Amino acid sequence: MDKRNYQEEIVTGKLTEFEIVNRIYDDIFKQSKNSQKITTQGQGKILLLLSQENRLREKEIAKELDMSPQSVGEFVNKLQKKNMVEIFRSEKDKRIKLVSITSTGLSALDSIDEDIPNFVKVLSDKDLENLEQIYSKMIDSMYDSINENSSNIINKIHKFFANKYKKEFHGDK
């Protein structure tokens, strides 16, 4: 085995180890830290939308976030139980229920991805710069591979989500 292959195997092993340890780290530190903490997934997306356009119908939330009305209903109910949103009737039409973000919901938004893990804080400025460049190269290569491999329906679905995340993290590059 040449030196290059050996280094690639070592790095692959370290990435696998990092993924496993990172899951454990997240379970211990992120979830135990704050039971009200939310992510940028379903509930977080709804809070983000409501922080920009408050007092929306569930139907409008579903359309804006490209989610099913059932999912939005479930997420809104969970957020209401956590006192992060309020549901009230429209003054113009009492049949219409509107969803509004609360101060608790706004506070929860401030906590999304705000914490920088200790294992990142130990890196020097140069280490952070190098790591960012390395991850960027690897991620770009992964996006390229995903886009090239969309022959069956499952791969097409993966391609759809990969492109959605690429836009989310990198804009319209």
mmCIF file with all atom_site columns, C-alpha atoms in Angstrom:
data_model
loop_
_atom_site.group_PDB
_atom_site.id
_atom_site.type_symbol
_atom_site.label_atom_id
_atom_site.label_alt_id
_atom_site.label_comp_id
_atom_site.label_asym_id
_atom_site.label_entity_id
_atom_site.label_seq_id
_atom_site.pdbx_PDB_ins_code
_atom_site.Cartn_x
_atom_site.Cartn_y
_atom_site.Cartn_z
_atom_site.occupancy
_atom_site.B_iso_or_equiv
_atom_site.pdbx_formal_charge
_atom_site.auth_seq_id
_atom_site.auth_comp_id
_atom_site.auth_asym_id
_atom_site.auth_atom_id
_atom_site.pdbx_PDB_model_num
ATOM 1   C CA . MET A 1 1   ? 0.000   0.000  0.000   1.00 0.00 ? 1   MET A CA 1
ATOM 2   C CA . ASP A 1 2   ? 1.459   3.377  -0.953  1.00 0.00 ? 2   ASP A CA 1
ATOM 3   C CA . LYS A 1 3   ? 1.569   6.374  1.363   1.00 0.00 ? 3   LYS A CA 1
ATOM 4   C CA . ARG A 1 4   ? -1.354  8.149  -0.358  1.00 0.00 ? 4   ARG A CA 1
ATOM 5   C CA . ASN A 1 5   ? -3.727  5.158  0.037   1.00 0.00 ? 5   ASN A CA 1
ATOM 6   C CA . TYR A 1 6   ? -2.621  4.740  3.644   1.00 0.00 ? 6   TYR A CA 1
ATOM 7   C CA . GLN A 1 7   ? -3.375  8.425  4.399   1.00 0.00 ? 7   GLN A CA 1
ATOM 8   C CA . GLU A 1 8   ? -6.763  8.199  2.669   1.00 0.00 ? 8   GLU A CA 1
ATOM 9   C CA . GLU A 1 9   ? -7.692  5.190  4.812   1.00 0.00 ? 9   GLU A CA 1
ATOM 10  C CA . ILE A 1 10  ? -6.578  6.976  7.997   1.00 0.00 ? 10  ILE A CA 1
ATOM 11  C CA . VAL A 1 11  ? -8.615  10.087 7.096   1.00 0.00 ? 11  VAL A CA 1
ATOM 12  C CA . THR A 1 12  ? -11.668 7.974  6.199   1.00 0.00 ? 12  THR A CA 1
ATOM 13  C CA . GLY A 1 13  ? -11.411 6.238  9.566   1.00 0.00 ? 13  GLY A CA 1
ATOM 14  C CA . LYS A 1 14  ? -11.135 9.601  11.346  1.00 0.00 ? 14  LYS A CA 1
ATOM 15  C CA . LEU A 1 15  ? -14.234 10.918 9.532   1.00 0.00 ? 15  LEU A CA 1
ATOM 16  C CA . THR A 1 16  ? -16.198 7.832  10.571  1.00 0.00 ? 16  THR A CA 1
ATOM 17  C CA . GLU A 1 17  ? -14.988 8.197  14.157  1.00 0.00 ? 17  GLU A CA 1
ATOM 18  C CA . PHE A 1 18  ? -15.902 11.905 14.113  1.00 0.00 ? 18  PHE A CA 1
ATOM 19  C CA . GLU A 1 19  ? -19.449 11.158 12.915  1.00 0.00 ? 19  GLU A CA 1
ATOM 20  C CA . ILE A 1 20  ? -19.977 8.604  15.682  1.00 0.00 ? 20  ILE A CA 1
ATOM 21  C CA . VAL A 1 21  ? -18.467 10.717 18.475  1.00 0.00 ? 21  VAL A CA 1
ATOM 22  C CA . ASN A 1 22  ? -20.314 13.807 17.218  1.00 0.00 ? 22  ASN A CA 1
ATOM 23  C CA . ARG A 1 23  ? -23.666 11.994 17.549  1.00 0.00 ? 23  ARG A CA 1
ATOM 24  C CA . ILE A 1 24  ? -22.797 11.063 21.131  1.00 0.00 ? 24  ILE A CA 1
ATOM 25  C CA . TYR A 1 25  ? -21.627 14.638 21.825  1.00 0.00 ? 25  TYR A CA 1
ATOM 26  C CA . ASP A 1 26  ? -24.893 16.042 20.431  1.00 0.00 ? 26  ASP A CA 1
ATOM 27  C CA . ASP A 1 27  ? -26.974 13.652 22.536  1.00 0.00 ? 27  ASP A CA 1
ATOM 28  C CA . ILE A 1 28  ? -25.132 14.584 25.709  1.00 0.00 ? 28  ILE A CA 1
ATOM 29  C CA . PHE A 1 29  ? -24.559 18.310 25.327  1.00 0.00 ? 29  PHE A CA 1
ATOM 30  C CA . LYS A 1 30  ? -27.176 19.698 22.991  1.00 0.00 ? 30  LYS A CA 1
ATOM 31  C CA . GLN A 1 31  ? -30.252 17.799 24.154  1.00 0.00 ? 31  GLN A CA 1
ATOM 32  C CA . SER A 1 32  ? -29.536 17.863 27.871  1.00 0.00 ? 32  SER A CA 1
ATOM 33  C CA . LYS A 1 33  ? -28.604 21.549 27.786  1.00 0.00 ? 33  LYS A CA 1
ATOM 34  C CA . ASN A 1 34  ? -32.000 22.892 26.876  1.00 0.00 ? 34  ASN A CA 1
ATOM 35  C CA . SER A 1 35  ? -35.169 20.882 26.424  1.00 0.00 ? 35  SER A CA 1
ATOM 36  C CA . GLN A 1 36  ? -36.732 23.906 24.700  1.00 0.00 ? 36  GLN A CA 1
ATOM 37  C CA . LYS A 1 37  ? -33.934 24.008 22.114  1.00 0.00 ? 37  LYS A CA 1
ATOM 38  C CA . ILE A 1 38  ? -35.148 23.623 18.575  1.00 0.00 ? 38  ILE A CA 1
ATOM 39  C CA . THR A 1 39  ? -33.427 23.027 15.278  1.00 0.00 ? 39  THR A CA 1
ATOM 40  C CA . THR A 1 40  ? -33.862 24.531 11.849  1.00 0.00 ? 40  THR A CA 1
ATOM 41  C CA . GLN A 1 41  ? -36.005 21.544 10.892  1.00 0.00 ? 41  GLN A CA 1
ATOM 42  C CA . GLY A 1 42  ? -39.840 21.595 10.965  1.00 0.00 ? 42  GLY A CA 1
ATOM 43  C CA . GLN A 1 43  ? -40.573 23.521 14.147  1.00 0.00 ? 43  GLN A CA 1
ATOM 44  C CA . GLY A 1 44  ? -37.607 25.839 13.650  1.00 0.00 ? 44  GLY A CA 1
ATOM 45  C CA . LYS A 1 45  ? -38.623 26.653 10.081  1.00 0.00 ? 45  LYS A CA 1
ATOM 46  C CA . ILE A 1 46  ? -42.106 27.575 11.261  1.00 0.00 ? 46  ILE A CA 1
ATOM 47  C CA . LEU A 1 47  ? -40.708 29.845 13.969  1.00 0.00 ? 47  LEU A CA 1
ATOM 48  C CA . LEU A 1 48  ? -38.331 31.476 11.494  1.00 0.00 ? 48  LEU A CA 1
ATOM 49  C CA . LEU A 1 49  ? -41.208 32.145 9.098   1.00 0.00 ? 49  LEU A CA 1
ATOM 50  C CA . LEU A 1 50  ? -43.438 33.520 11.859  1.00 0.00 ? 50  LEU A CA 1
ATOM 51  C CA . SER A 1 51  ? -40.648 35.787 13.064  1.00 0.00 ? 51  SER A CA 1
ATOM 52  C CA . GLN A 1 52  ? -40.645 37.373 9.594   1.00 0.00 ? 52  GLN A CA 1
ATOM 53  C CA . GLU A 1 53  ? -44.383 37.201 8.801   1.00 0.00 ? 53  GLU A CA 1
ATOM 54  C CA . ASN A 1 54  ? -46.404 36.869 11.977  1.00 0.00 ? 54  ASN A CA 1
ATOM 55  C CA . ARG A 1 55  ? -50.071 35.884 12.162  1.00 0.00 ? 55  ARG A CA 1
ATOM 56  C CA . LEU A 1 56  ? -50.326 33.335 9.387   1.00 0.00 ? 56  LEU A CA 1
ATOM 57  C CA . ARG A 1 57  ? -52.852 30.609 8.706   1.00 0.00 ? 57  ARG A CA 1
ATOM 58  C CA . GLU A 1 58  ? -51.516 27.046 8.863   1.00 0.00 ? 58  GLU A CA 1
ATOM 59  C CA . LYS A 1 59  ? -52.382 26.723 5.179   1.00 0.00 ? 59  LYS A CA 1
ATOM 60  C CA . GLU A 1 60  ? -50.140 29.713 4.371   1.00 0.00 ? 60  GLU A CA 1
ATOM 61  C CA . ILE A 1 61  ? -47.301 28.266 6.466   1.00 0.00 ? 61  ILE A CA 1
ATOM 62  C CA . ALA A 1 62  ? -47.593 24.941 4.633   1.00 0.00 ? 62  ALA A CA 1
ATOM 63  C CA . LYS A 1 63  ? -47.482 26.648 1.231   1.00 0.00 ? 63  LYS A CA 1
ATOM 64  C CA . GLU A 1 64  ? -44.589 28.957 2.137   1.00 0.00 ? 64  GLU A CA 1
ATOM 65  C CA . LEU A 1 65  ? -42.443 26.157 3.615   1.00 0.00 ? 65  LEU A CA 1
ATOM 66  C CA . ASP A 1 66  ? -43.485 23.514 1.096   1.00 0.00 ? 66  ASP A CA 1
ATOM 67  C CA . MET A 1 67  ? -44.750 21.229 3.866   1.00 0.00 ? 67  MET A CA 1
ATOM 68  C CA . SER A 1 68  ? -47.927 19.200 4.131   1.00 0.00 ? 68  SER A CA 1
ATOM 69  C CA . PRO A 1 69  ? -50.778 20.836 6.078   1.00 0.00 ? 69  PRO A CA 1
ATOM 70  C CA . GLN A 1 70  ? -50.792 17.788 8.403   1.00 0.00 ? 70  GLN A CA 1
ATOM 71  C CA . SER A 1 71  ? -47.102 18.265 9.265   1.00 0.00 ? 71  SER A CA 1
ATOM 72  C CA . VAL A 1 72  ? -47.613 21.965 9.876   1.00 0.00 ? 72  VAL A CA 1
ATOM 73  C CA . GLY A 1 73  ? -50.572 21.194 12.134  1.00 0.00 ? 73  GLY A CA 1
ATOM 74  C CA . GLU A 1 74  ? -48.513 18.732 14.189  1.00 0.00 ? 74  GLU A CA 1
ATOM 75  C CA . PHE A 1 75  ? -45.560 21.120 14.468  1.00 0.00 ? 75  PHE A CA 1
ATOM 76  C CA . VAL A 1 76  ? -47.811 24.042 15.426  1.00 0.00 ? 76  VAL A CA 1
ATOM 77  C CA . ASN A 1 77  ? -49.485 21.938 18.149  1.00 0.00 ? 77  ASN A CA 1
ATOM 78  C CA . LYS A 1 78  ? -46.072 20.975 19.552  1.00 0.00 ? 78  LYS A CA 1
ATOM 79  C CA . LEU A 1 79  ? -44.925 24.603 19.466  1.00 0.00 ? 79  LEU A CA 1
ATOM 80  C CA . GLN A 1 80  ? -48.141 25.695 21.186  1.00 0.00 ? 80  GLN A CA 1
ATOM 81  C CA . LYS A 1 81  ? -47.558 23.160 23.996  1.00 0.00 ? 81  LYS A CA 1
ATOM 82  C CA . LYS A 1 82  ? -44.094 24.704 24.462  1.00 0.00 ? 82  LYS A CA 1
ATOM 83  C CA . ASN A 1 83  ? -45.681 28.198 24.528  1.00 0.00 ? 83  ASN A CA 1
ATOM 84  C CA . MET A 1 84  ? -43.678 29.206 21.453  1.00 0.00 ? 84  MET A CA 1
ATOM 85  C CA . VAL A 1 85  ? -46.741 30.067 19.350  1.00 0.00 ? 85  VAL A CA 1
ATOM 86  C CA . GLU A 1 86  ? -50.303 31.139 20.000  1.00 0.00 ? 86  GLU A CA 1
ATOM 87  C CA . ILE A 1 87  ? -53.333 30.166 17.970  1.00 0.00 ? 87  ILE A CA 1
ATOM 88  C CA . PHE A 1 88  ? -56.210 32.606 17.805  1.00 0.00 ? 88  PHE A CA 1
ATOM 89  C CA . ARG A 1 89  ? -59.225 33.421 15.648  1.00 0.00 ? 89  ARG A CA 1
ATOM 90  C CA . SER A 1 90  ? -59.144 36.127 12.996  1.00 0.00 ? 90  SER A CA 1
ATOM 91  C CA . GLU A 1 91  ? -61.131 39.207 13.981  1.00 0.00 ? 91  GLU A CA 1
ATOM 92  C CA . LYS A 1 92  ? -62.428 39.549 10.396  1.00 0.00 ? 92  LYS A CA 1
ATOM 93  C CA . ASP A 1 93  ? -63.515 35.927 10.000  1.00 0.00 ? 93  ASP A CA 1
ATOM 94  C CA . LYS A 1 94  ? -63.896 33.851 13.158  1.00 0.00 ? 94  LYS A CA 1
ATOM 95  C CA . ARG A 1 95  ? -63.608 30.621 11.154  1.00 0.00 ? 95  ARG A CA 1
ATOM 96  C CA . ILE A 1 96  ? -59.956 31.389 10.364  1.00 0.00 ? 96  ILE A CA 1
ATOM 97  C CA . LYS A 1 97  ? -57.300 30.355 12.875  1.00 0.00 ? 97  LYS A CA 1
ATOM 98  C CA . LEU A 1 98  ? -54.053 32.323 12.851  1.00 0.00 ? 98  LEU A CA 1
ATOM 99  C CA . VAL A 1 99  ? -50.683 31.319 14.283  1.00 0.00 ? 99  VAL A CA 1
ATOM 100 C CA . SER A 1 100 ? -48.485 33.885 15.992  1.00 0.00 ? 100 SER A CA 1
ATOM 101 C CA . ILE A 1 101 ? -45.010 33.573 17.497  1.00 0.00 ? 101 ILE A CA 1
ATOM 102 C CA . THR A 1 102 ? -44.588 34.350 21.216  1.00 0.00 ? 102 THR A CA 1
ATOM 103 C CA . SER A 1 103 ? -41.670 35.888 23.102  1.00 0.00 ? 103 SER A CA 1
ATOM 104 C CA . THR A 1 104 ? -40.707 32.328 24.147  1.00 0.00 ? 104 THR A CA 1
ATOM 105 C CA . GLY A 1 105 ? -40.614 31.356 20.468  1.00 0.00 ? 105 GLY A CA 1
ATOM 106 C CA . LEU A 1 106 ? -38.468 34.364 19.616  1.00 0.00 ? 106 LEU A CA 1
ATOM 107 C CA . SER A 1 107 ? -36.068 33.460 22.441  1.00 0.00 ? 107 SER A CA 1
ATOM 108 C CA . ALA A 1 108 ? -35.860 29.888 21.167  1.00 0.00 ? 108 ALA A CA 1
ATOM 109 C CA . LEU A 1 109 ? -34.934 31.209 17.717  1.00 0.00 ? 109 LEU A CA 1
ATOM 110 C CA . ASP A 1 110 ? -31.986 33.035 19.232  1.00 0.00 ? 110 ASP A CA 1
ATOM 111 C CA . SER A 1 111 ? -30.631 29.718 20.504  1.00 0.00 ? 111 SER A CA 1
ATOM 112 C CA . ILE A 1 112 ? -30.639 27.941 17.118  1.00 0.00 ? 112 ILE A CA 1
ATOM 113 C CA . ASP A 1 113 ? -27.104 26.977 16.192  1.00 0.00 ? 113 ASP A CA 1
ATOM 114 C CA . GLU A 1 114 ? -25.769 29.696 18.466  1.00 0.00 ? 114 GLU A CA 1
ATOM 115 C CA . ASP A 1 115 ? -23.525 27.402 20.475  1.00 0.00 ? 115 ASP A CA 1
ATOM 116 C CA . ILE A 1 116 ? -20.080 26.744 19.076  1.00 0.00 ? 116 ILE A CA 1
ATOM 117 C CA . PRO A 1 117 ? -18.946 23.337 20.318  1.00 0.00 ? 117 PRO A CA 1
ATOM 118 C CA . ASN A 1 118 ? -15.869 23.184 22.528  1.00 0.00 ? 118 ASN A CA 1
ATOM 119 C CA . PHE A 1 119 ? -14.145 20.885 20.059  1.00 0.00 ? 119 PHE A CA 1
ATOM 120 C CA . VAL A 1 120 ? -14.247 23.733 17.492  1.00 0.00 ? 120 VAL A CA 1
ATOM 121 C CA . LYS A 1 121 ? -13.049 26.363 19.980  1.00 0.00 ? 121 LYS A CA 1
ATOM 122 C CA . VAL A 1 122 ? -9.768  24.476 20.509  1.00 0.00 ? 122 VAL A CA 1
ATOM 123 C CA . LEU A 1 123 ? -8.761  25.066 16.878  1.00 0.00 ? 123 LEU A CA 1
ATOM 124 C CA . SER A 1 124 ? -6.444  27.931 15.969  1.00 0.00 ? 124 SER A CA 1
ATOM 125 C CA . ASP A 1 125 ? -7.440  30.529 13.377  1.00 0.00 ? 125 ASP A CA 1
ATOM 126 C CA . LYS A 1 126 ? -5.236  28.774 10.816  1.00 0.00 ? 126 LYS A CA 1
ATOM 127 C CA . ASP A 1 127 ? -6.747  25.372 11.723  1.00 0.00 ? 127 ASP A CA 1
ATOM 128 C CA . LEU A 1 128 ? -10.259 26.788 11.249  1.00 0.00 ? 128 LEU A CA 1
ATOM 129 C CA . GLU A 1 129 ? -9.323  28.264 7.878   1.00 0.00 ? 129 GLU A CA 1
ATOM 130 C CA . ASN A 1 130 ? -7.738  24.989 6.728   1.00 0.00 ? 130 ASN A CA 1
ATOM 131 C CA . LEU A 1 131 ? -10.669 22.906 7.993   1.00 0.00 ? 131 LEU A CA 1
ATOM 132 C CA . GLU A 1 132 ? -13.176 25.151 6.230   1.00 0.00 ? 132 GLU A CA 1
ATOM 133 C CA . GLN A 1 133 ? -11.256 24.774 2.952   1.00 0.00 ? 133 GLN A CA 1
ATOM 134 C CA . ILE A 1 134 ? -10.965 21.000 3.354   1.00 0.00 ? 134 ILE A CA 1
ATOM 135 C CA . TYR A 1 135 ? -14.655 20.572 4.170   1.00 0.00 ? 135 TYR A CA 1
ATOM 136 C CA . SER A 1 136 ? -15.593 22.806 1.235   1.00 0.00 ? 136 SER A CA 1
ATOM 137 C CA . LYS A 1 137 ? -13.599 20.646 -1.187  1.00 0.00 ? 137 LYS A CA 1
ATOM 138 C CA . MET A 1 138 ? -15.103 17.428 0.181   1.00 0.00 ? 138 MET A CA 1
ATOM 139 C CA . ILE A 1 139 ? -18.662 18.777 0.217   1.00 0.00 ? 139 ILE A CA 1
ATOM 140 C CA . ASP A 1 140 ? -18.375 20.142 -3.332  1.00 0.00 ? 140 ASP A CA 1
ATOM 141 C CA . SER A 1 141 ? -17.134 16.742 -4.495  1.00 0.00 ? 141 SER A CA 1
ATOM 142 C CA . MET A 1 142 ? -20.048 15.054 -2.716  1.00 0.00 ? 142 MET A CA 1
ATOM 143 C CA . TYR A 1 143 ? -22.574 17.407 -4.381  1.00 0.00 ? 143 TYR A CA 1
ATOM 144 C CA . ASP A 1 144 ? -20.991 16.666 -7.787  1.00 0.00 ? 144 ASP A CA 1
ATOM 145 C CA . SER A 1 145 ? -21.170 12.909 -7.206  1.00 0.00 ? 145 SER A CA 1
ATOM 146 C CA . ILE A 1 146 ? -24.800 13.133 -6.098  1.00 0.00 ? 146 ILE A CA 1
ATOM 147 C CA . ASN A 1 147 ? -25.742 15.144 -9.193  1.00 0.00 ? 147 ASN A CA 1
ATOM 148 C CA . GLU A 1 148 ? -23.976 12.656 -11.491 1.00 0.00 ? 148 GLU A CA 1
ATOM 149 C CA . ASN A 1 149 ? -25.716 9.660  -9.862  1.00 0.00 ? 149 ASN A CA 1
ATOM 150 C CA . SER A 1 150 ? -29.410 10.348 -10.336 1.00 0.00 ? 150 SER A CA 1
ATOM 151 C CA . SER A 1 151 ? -30.468 7.415  -12.481 1.00 0.00 ? 151 SER A CA 1
ATOM 152 C CA . ASN A 1 152 ? -33.175 5.858  -10.278 1.00 0.00 ? 152 ASN A CA 1
ATOM 153 C CA . ILE A 1 153 ? -35.984 7.421  -8.245  1.00 0.00 ? 153 ILE A CA 1
ATOM 154 C CA . ILE A 1 154 ? -34.201 7.109  -4.876  1.00 0.00 ? 154 ILE A CA 1
ATOM 155 C CA . ASN A 1 155 ? -31.105 8.843  -6.230  1.00 0.00 ? 155 ASN A CA 1
ATOM 156 C CA . LYS A 1 156 ? -33.303 11.527 -7.802  1.00 0.00 ? 156 LYS A CA 1
ATOM 157 C CA . ILE A 1 157 ? -34.882 12.178 -4.401  1.00 0.00 ? 157 ILE A CA 1
ATOM 158 C CA . HIS A 1 158 ? -31.417 12.369 -2.818  1.00 0.00 ? 158 HIS A CA 1
ATOM 159 C CA . LYS A 1 159 ? -30.347 14.761 -5.579  1.00 0.00 ? 159 LYS A CA 1
ATOM 160 C CA . PHE A 1 160 ? -33.396 16.942 -4.895  1.00 0.00 ? 160 PHE A CA 1
ATOM 161 C CA . PHE A 1 161 ? -32.578 17.219 -1.184  1.00 0.00 ? 161 PHE A CA 1
ATOM 162 C CA . ALA A 1 162 ? -28.853 17.707 -1.814  1.00 0.00 ? 162 ALA A CA 1
ATOM 163 C CA . ASN A 1 163 ? -29.585 20.599 -4.170  1.00 0.00 ? 163 ASN A CA 1
ATOM 164 C CA . LYS A 1 164 ? -32.044 22.067 -1.676  1.00 0.00 ? 164 LYS A CA 1
ATOM 165 C CA . TYR A 1 165 ? -29.374 21.984 1.056   1.00 0.00 ? 165 TYR A CA 1
ATOM 166 C CA . LYS A 1 166 ? -26.756 23.350 -1.333  1.00 0.00 ? 166 LYS A CA 1
ATOM 167 C CA . LYS A 1 167 ? -28.993 26.365 -2.025  1.00 0.00 ? 167 LYS A CA 1
ATOM 168 C CA . GLU A 1 168 ? -29.668 26.753 1.694   1.00 0.00 ? 168 GLU A CA 1
ATOM 169 C CA . PHE A 1 169 ? -25.972 26.758 2.619   1.00 0.00 ? 169 PHE A CA 1
ATOM 170 C CA . HIS A 1 170 ? -24.420 28.296 -0.502  1.00 0.00 ? 170 HIS A CA 1
ATOM 171 C CA . GLY A 1 171 ? -27.146 30.365 -2.124  1.00 0.00 ? 171 GLY A CA 1
ATOM 172 C CA . ASP A 1 172 ? -27.640 30.005 -5.867  1.00 0.00 ? 172 ASP A CA 1
ATOM 173 C CA . LYS A 1 173 ? -24.026 29.092 -6.682  1.00 0.00 ? 173 LYS A CA 1
#
